[in-house]
Amino acid sequence: MSKKTVILGITGGIAAYKAAHVASSLVQSGHTVKVIMTEAATRFIAPLTFQTLSNQPVAIDMFDTPKRFDPAHIAYAQAADLIVIAPATANMIAKLALGLADDMISATVLASRAPVLIAPAMNANMYANPVVQQNLSLLKQRGVSIIEPETGFLACGAKGQGRLAAPERIISAINKLLAPGLDLAGWKVLITAGPTREPLDPVRFLSNRSTGRMGYALAAVAAQSGAQVTLVSGPTSLLVPPGVERISVATAEDMYRATKEHFPQASALVMAAAVADFRPKAYSPGKIKKKDGGELVLELERTVDILSSVAQIKQPHQLTIGFAAESAHLISRAREKLNQKQLDFIVANDITRTDAGFEAPTNEVTILWPDGRTEQLPLATKEKIAIWIWERAKKRREELLARLEK
Ligand code: CTP
């Protein structure tokens, strides 16, 4: 496993001492551990313990470290491959749910795009309190991973659910998030992402709300897993993930050309782009002017269906994977597309949901297979969904190659 930077946030609870075991184990695995403690946490366990275990300074106060303008929470946020908060008090959970940033841990979480894992620990009544449960479910919806506390004897003398998960459970959850265990070495993958723009005149175009996040997450995960990645991207504001070759396109026609050109070398094509199905029939080289009282009727014509066209040249060892963004009859419409476009599988989602649409950081998808199987996956970040998609693509390709060898 490659070495990662883990930010370990420790909040003020009696279970804070157990975080020492987590820190030590991560350091032994070769990861860099940067510990942040709240003031309250330092009452339970000395920062020196973590400084010694991690061989790194421990951050506590947002304002004490910088000698030059390098706010520590931003530096930590950028360095993080993963942020773990263990133990997480009810107070910290509430702050994260609200987006408060009045201490170094919550400010770092807010400023970072790294995945977040929290291990709550508190009195059983506090844990059962609906407000804590609501905050936790809000965080879950936003893609935060939560390790449920255990049931048993609590330091306050009560019995119930609230005891910090055993350090071994926390470490195993960390390892799962750090190393999805996906190996795509030797794969050449072609991914399309984002919207397309179909120009009407020099200043106007038809487009859609796709942000490109799903396709970029697929590209990032594939590159991290050792694949050679070509990303054909419509206009987005996203940065190119490390190790990815991006080809920027604008129209459906450009995307079609770039995809067709690179497809023959690809082990797999994932069409995550929201390709326009129609474009203006005529492009006006001059700006279209309004005419008094007159209506403007736009005539549209079909664009090429990229996946259907690629199906004609697809070799038996190549995978094609599509997406189906639907507002009704999700499963039946996705199945029609799976069959029509001769896909290895299709990833369907309901775009009417605010937590799973184009603009959300999370998604909830159903995967449909040619043999009739459907697989409903839970709501998760697009990064996590990207991992699940590649895991399935890998299995499918292994099956295909085994069948071809026979
Ligand atoms: N797709 C494509 N070329 C197009 C349109 C879509 O390759 N011109 C791909 C998308 O990238 C996606 C899949 O086909 O992977 C399904 O796209 P979607 O827009 O949901 O379906 P359509 O086939 O365009 O059907 P409809 O718009 O009628 O739902």
Tab-separated table of N, CA and C in Angstrom, residues 139-214:
chain	number	residue	atom	x	y	z
A	139	LEU	N	-24.417	13.870	8.166
A	139	LEU	CA	-23.018	13.670	7.766
A	139	LEU	C	-22.897	12.471	6.831
A	140	LYS	N	-23.665	11.423	7.151
A	140	LYS	CA	-23.633	10.215	6.305
A	140	LYS	C	-24.081	10.564	4.890
A	141	GLN	N	-25.162	11.356	4.809
A	141	GLN	CA	-25.674	11.767	3.493
A	141	GLN	C	-24.630	12.528	2.694
A	142	ARG	N	-23.775	13.257	3.410
A	142	ARG	CA	-22.738	14.025	2.711
A	142	ARG	C	-21.508	13.182	2.431
A	143	GLY	N	-21.572	11.904	2.746
A	143	GLY	CA	-20.484	11.016	2.361
A	143	GLY	C	-19.468	10.754	3.453
A	144	VAL	N	-19.726	11.263	4.668
A	144	VAL	CA	-18.791	10.984	5.773
A	144	VAL	C	-18.993	9.531	6.213
A	145	SER	N	-17.891	8.820	6.456
A	145	SER	CA	-18.013	7.438	6.950
A	145	SER	C	-18.074	7.474	8.468
A	146	ILE	N	-18.941	6.644	9.020
A	146	ILE	CA	-19.125	6.653	10.475
A	146	ILE	C	-18.923	5.247	11.026
A	147	ILE	N	-18.091	5.147	12.053
A	147	ILE	CA	-17.926	3.847	12.723
A	147	ILE	C	-18.777	3.899	13.971
A	148	GLU	N	-19.803	3.083	13.973
A	148	GLU	CA	-20.752	3.097	15.094
A	148	GLU	C	-20.042	2.772	16.412
A	149	PRO	N	-20.432	3.450	17.482
A	149	PRO	CA	-19.859	3.087	18.770
A	149	PRO	C	-20.371	1.727	19.232
A	150	GLU	N	-19.674	1.154	20.210
A	150	GLU	CA	-20.061	-0.174	20.697
A	150	GLU	C	-20.945	-0.055	21.937
A	151	THR	N	-21.617	-1.150	22.224
A	151	THR	CA	-22.498	-1.188	23.388
A	151	THR	C	-21.736	-1.850	24.534
A	152	GLY	N	-21.870	-1.301	25.705
A	152	GLY	CA	-21.198	-1.927	26.844
A	152	GLY	C	-21.088	-0.955	27.987
A	153	PHE	N	-20.114	-1.207	28.857
A	153	PHE	CA	-19.912	-0.381	30.035
A	153	PHE	C	-19.317	0.957	29.618
A	154	LEU	N	-19.917	2.042	30.072
A	154	LEU	CA	-19.404	3.372	29.717
A	154	LEU	C	-18.741	4.002	30.939
A	155	ALA	N	-17.804	4.890	30.671
A	155	ALA	CA	-17.026	5.489	31.758
A	155	ALA	C	-17.915	6.212	32.772
A	156	CYS	N	-19.064	6.726	32.295
A	156	CYS	CA	-19.945	7.463	33.203
A	156	CYS	C	-20.715	6.521	34.131
A	157	GLY	N	-20.498	5.234	33.994
A	157	GLY	CA	-21.149	4.268	34.878
A	157	GLY	C	-22.364	3.631	34.238
A	158	ALA	N	-22.873	4.231	33.173
A	158	ALA	CA	-24.066	3.688	32.524
A	158	ALA	C	-23.673	2.559	31.577
A	159	LYS	N	-24.696	1.832	31.138
A	159	LYS	CA	-24.459	0.820	30.113
A	159	LYS	C	-25.263	1.193	28.889
A	160	GLY	N	-24.738	0.954	27.702
A	160	GLY	CA	-25.494	1.282	26.501
A	160	GLY	C	-24.558	1.522	25.345
A	161	GLN	N	-25.124	2.017	24.234
A	161	GLN	CA	-24.295	2.249	23.048
A	161	GLN	C	-23.652	3.621	23.135
A	162	GLY	N	-22.366	3.686	23.001
A	162	GLY	CA	-21.689	4.971	23.094
A	162	GLY	C	-20.190	4.816	23.242
A	163	ARG	N	-19.763	3.567	23.497
A	163	ARG	CA	-18.328	3.350	23.720
A	163	ARG	C	-17.581	3.395	22.395
A	164	LEU	N	-16.487	4.117	22.357
A	164	LEU	CA	-15.698	4.236	21.125
A	164	LEU	C	-15.419	2.849	20.547
A	165	ALA	N	-15.563	2.713	19.240
A	165	ALA	CA	-15.259	1.451	18.564
A	165	ALA	C	-13.831	1.027	18.914
A	166	ALA	N	-13.607	-0.267	18.991
A	166	ALA	CA	-12.263	-0.767	19.315
A	166	ALA	C	-11.267	-0.227	18.291
A	167	PRO	N	-10.051	0.138	18.738
A	167	PRO	CA	-9.057	0.681	17.805
A	167	PRO	C	-8.866	-0.209	16.576
A	168	GLU	N	-8.957	-1.524	16.739
A	168	GLU	CA	-8.778	-2.430	15.587
A	168	GLU	C	-9.842	-2.164	14.515
A	169	ARG	N	-11.072	-1.904	14.987
A	169	ARG	CA	-12.150	-1.603	14.016
A	169	ARG	C	-11.879	-0.292	13.303
A	170	ILE	N	-11.381	0.671	14.059
A	170	ILE	CA	-11.090	1.988	13.462
A	170	ILE	C	-9.968	1.827	12.433
A	171	ILE	N	-8.945	1.079	12.797
A	171	ILE	CA	-7.795	0.900	11.887
A	171	ILE	C	-8.230	0.169	10.621
A	172	SER	N	-9.084	-0.820	10.797
A	172	SER	CA	-9.495	-1.555	9.589
A	172	SER	C	-10.358	-0.671	8.675
A	173	ALA	N	-11.184	0.200	9.271
A	173	ALA	CA	-11.968	1.134	8.433
A	173	ALA	C	-11.040	2.121	7.728
A	174	ILE	N	-9.995	2.549	8.434
A	174	ILE	CA	-9.024	3.483	7.832
A	174	ILE	C	-8.336	2.802	6.641
A	175	ASN	N	-7.899	1.567	6.853
A	175	ASN	CA	-7.199	0.858	5.779
A	175	ASN	C	-8.084	0.680	4.553
A	176	LYS	N	-9.354	0.406	4.812
A	176	LYS	CA	-10.278	0.225	3.683
A	176	LYS	C	-10.396	1.526	2.885
A	177	LEU	N	-10.457	2.652	3.590
A	177	LEU	CA	-10.593	3.932	2.882
A	177	LEU	C	-9.299	4.356	2.196
A	178	LEU	N	-8.160	3.980	2.790
A	178	LEU	CA	-6.877	4.382	2.201
A	178	LEU	C	-6.514	3.552	0.989
A	179	ALA	N	-6.802	2.268	1.075
A	179	ALA	CA	-6.423	1.380	-0.023
A	179	ALA	C	-7.624	0.567	-0.431
A	180	PRO	N	-8.324	1.032	-1.422
A	180	PRO	CA	-9.511	0.301	-1.836
A	180	PRO	C	-9.183	-1.111	-2.329
A	181	GLY	N	-7.897	-1.439	-2.415
A	181	GLY	CA	-7.528	-2.800	-2.792
A	181	GLY	C	-7.761	-3.050	-4.261
A	182	LEU	N	-7.807	-1.968	-5.019
A	182	LEU	CA	-8.108	-2.092	-6.430
A	182	LEU	C	-6.806	-2.013	-7.214
A	183	ASP	N	-6.584	-2.956	-8.087
A	183	ASP	CA	-5.366	-2.927	-8.884
A	183	ASP	C	-5.756	-2.929	-10.359
A	184	LEU	N	-5.517	-1.808	-11.018
A	184	LEU	CA	-5.852	-1.724	-12.448
A	184	LEU	C	-4.573	-1.566	-13.278
A	185	ALA	N	-3.465	-2.087	-12.745
A	185	ALA	CA	-2.197	-1.993	-13.479
A	185	ALA	C	-2.367	-2.687	-14.829
A	186	GLY	N	-1.871	-2.056	-15.889
A	186	GLY	CA	-1.974	-2.654	-17.223
A	186	GLY	C	-3.235	-2.244	-17.968
A	187	TRP	N	-4.171	-1.623	-17.271
A	187	TRP	CA	-5.410	-1.182	-17.941
A	187	TRP	C	-5.180	0.162	-18.616
A	188	LYS	N	-5.820	0.306	-19.803
A	188	LYS	CA	-5.884	1.631	-20.417
A	188	LYS	C	-7.356	1.989	-20.401
A	189	VAL	N	-7.681	3.047	-19.670
A	189	VAL	CA	-9.105	3.356	-19.595
A	189	VAL	C	-9.415	4.706	-20.223
A	190	LEU	N	-10.579	4.728	-20.835
A	190	LEU	CA	-11.054	5.930	-21.497
A	190	LEU	C	-12.340	6.322	-20.782
A	191	ILE	N	-12.362	7.556	-20.301
A	191	ILE	CA	-13.527	8.009	-19.533
A	191	ILE	C	-14.007	9.321	-20.146
A	192	THR	N	-15.315	9.458	-20.279
A	192	THR	CA	-15.841	10.761	-20.691
A	192	THR	C	-16.557	11.373	-19.494
A	193	ALA	N	-16.517	12.694	-19.405
A	193	ALA	CA	-17.104	13.359	-18.234
A	193	ALA	C	-17.648	14.725	-18.612
A	194	GLY	N	-18.560	15.190	-17.785
A	194	GLY	CA	-19.050	16.568	-17.921
A	194	GLY	C	-20.143	16.712	-18.964
A	195	PRO	N	-20.557	17.945	-19.157
A	195	PRO	CA	-21.607	18.211	-20.145
A	195	PRO	C	-20.984	18.435	-21.529
A	196	THR	N	-21.791	18.569	-22.542
A	196	THR	CA	-21.286	19.095	-23.819
A	196	THR	C	-21.994	20.431	-24.044
A	197	ARG	N	-21.437	21.209	-24.927
A	197	ARG	CA	-22.047	22.509	-25.268
A	197	ARG	C	-22.306	22.542	-26.755
A	198	GLU	N	-23.538	22.842	-27.110
A	198	GLU	CA	-23.919	22.873	-28.526
A	198	GLU	C	-24.208	24.321	-28.898
A	199	PRO	N	-23.317	24.957	-29.642
A	199	PRO	CA	-23.460	26.397	-29.867
A	199	PRO	C	-24.626	26.760	-30.788
A	200	LEU	N	-25.263	27.868	-30.422
A	200	LEU	CA	-26.364	28.423	-31.220
A	200	LEU	C	-25.847	29.574	-32.081
A	201	ASP	N	-25.028	30.386	-31.430
A	201	ASP	CA	-24.412	31.543	-32.082
A	201	ASP	C	-23.123	31.836	-31.309
A	202	PRO	N	-22.375	32.871	-31.639
A	202	PRO	CA	-21.082	33.046	-30.960
A	202	PRO	C	-21.173	33.229	-29.445
A	203	VAL	N	-22.330	33.572	-28.898
A	203	VAL	CA	-22.405	33.797	-27.453
A	203	VAL	C	-23.309	32.815	-26.712
A	204	ARG	N	-24.026	31.963	-27.425
A	204	ARG	CA	-25.004	31.108	-26.741
A	204	ARG	C	-24.786	29.629	-27.085
A	205	PHE	N	-25.177	28.790	-26.103
A	205	PHE	CA	-25.100	27.351	-26.366
A	205	PHE	C	-26.184	26.617	-25.588
A	206	LEU	N	-26.460	25.378	-25.982
A	206	LEU	CA	-27.347	24.497	-25.211
A	206	LEU	C	-26.448	23.549	-24.427
A	207	SER	N	-26.762	23.366	-23.147
A	207	SER	CA	-25.930	22.479	-22.330
A	207	SER	C	-26.776	21.861	-21.234
A	208	ASN	N	-26.166	21.263	-20.234
A	208	ASN	CA	-26.910	20.668	-19.129
A	208	ASN	C	-26.142	20.868	-17.820
A	209	ARG	N	-26.709	20.357	-16.743
A	209	ARG	CA	-26.183	20.666	-15.412
A	209	ARG	C	-25.047	19.751	-14.957
A	210	SER	N	-24.562	18.875	-15.808
A	210	SER	CA	-23.495	17.965	-15.373
A	210	SER	C	-22.279	18.760	-14.895
A	211	THR	N	-21.721	18.330	-13.751
A	211	THR	CA	-20.518	19.002	-13.229
A	211	THR	C	-19.258	18.259	-13.629
A	212	GLY	N	-19.410	16.994	-14.010
A	212	GLY	CA	-18.250	16.170	-14.351
A	212	GLY	C	-17.675	15.413	-13.159
A	213	ARG	N	-18.258	15.628	-11.977
A	213	ARG	CA	-17.654	15.033	-10.762
A	213	ARG	C	-17.559	13.525	-10.801
A	214	MET	N	-18.618	12.875	-11.330
A	214	MET	CA	-18.601	11.404	-11.349
A	214	MET	C	-17.481	10.906	-12.264
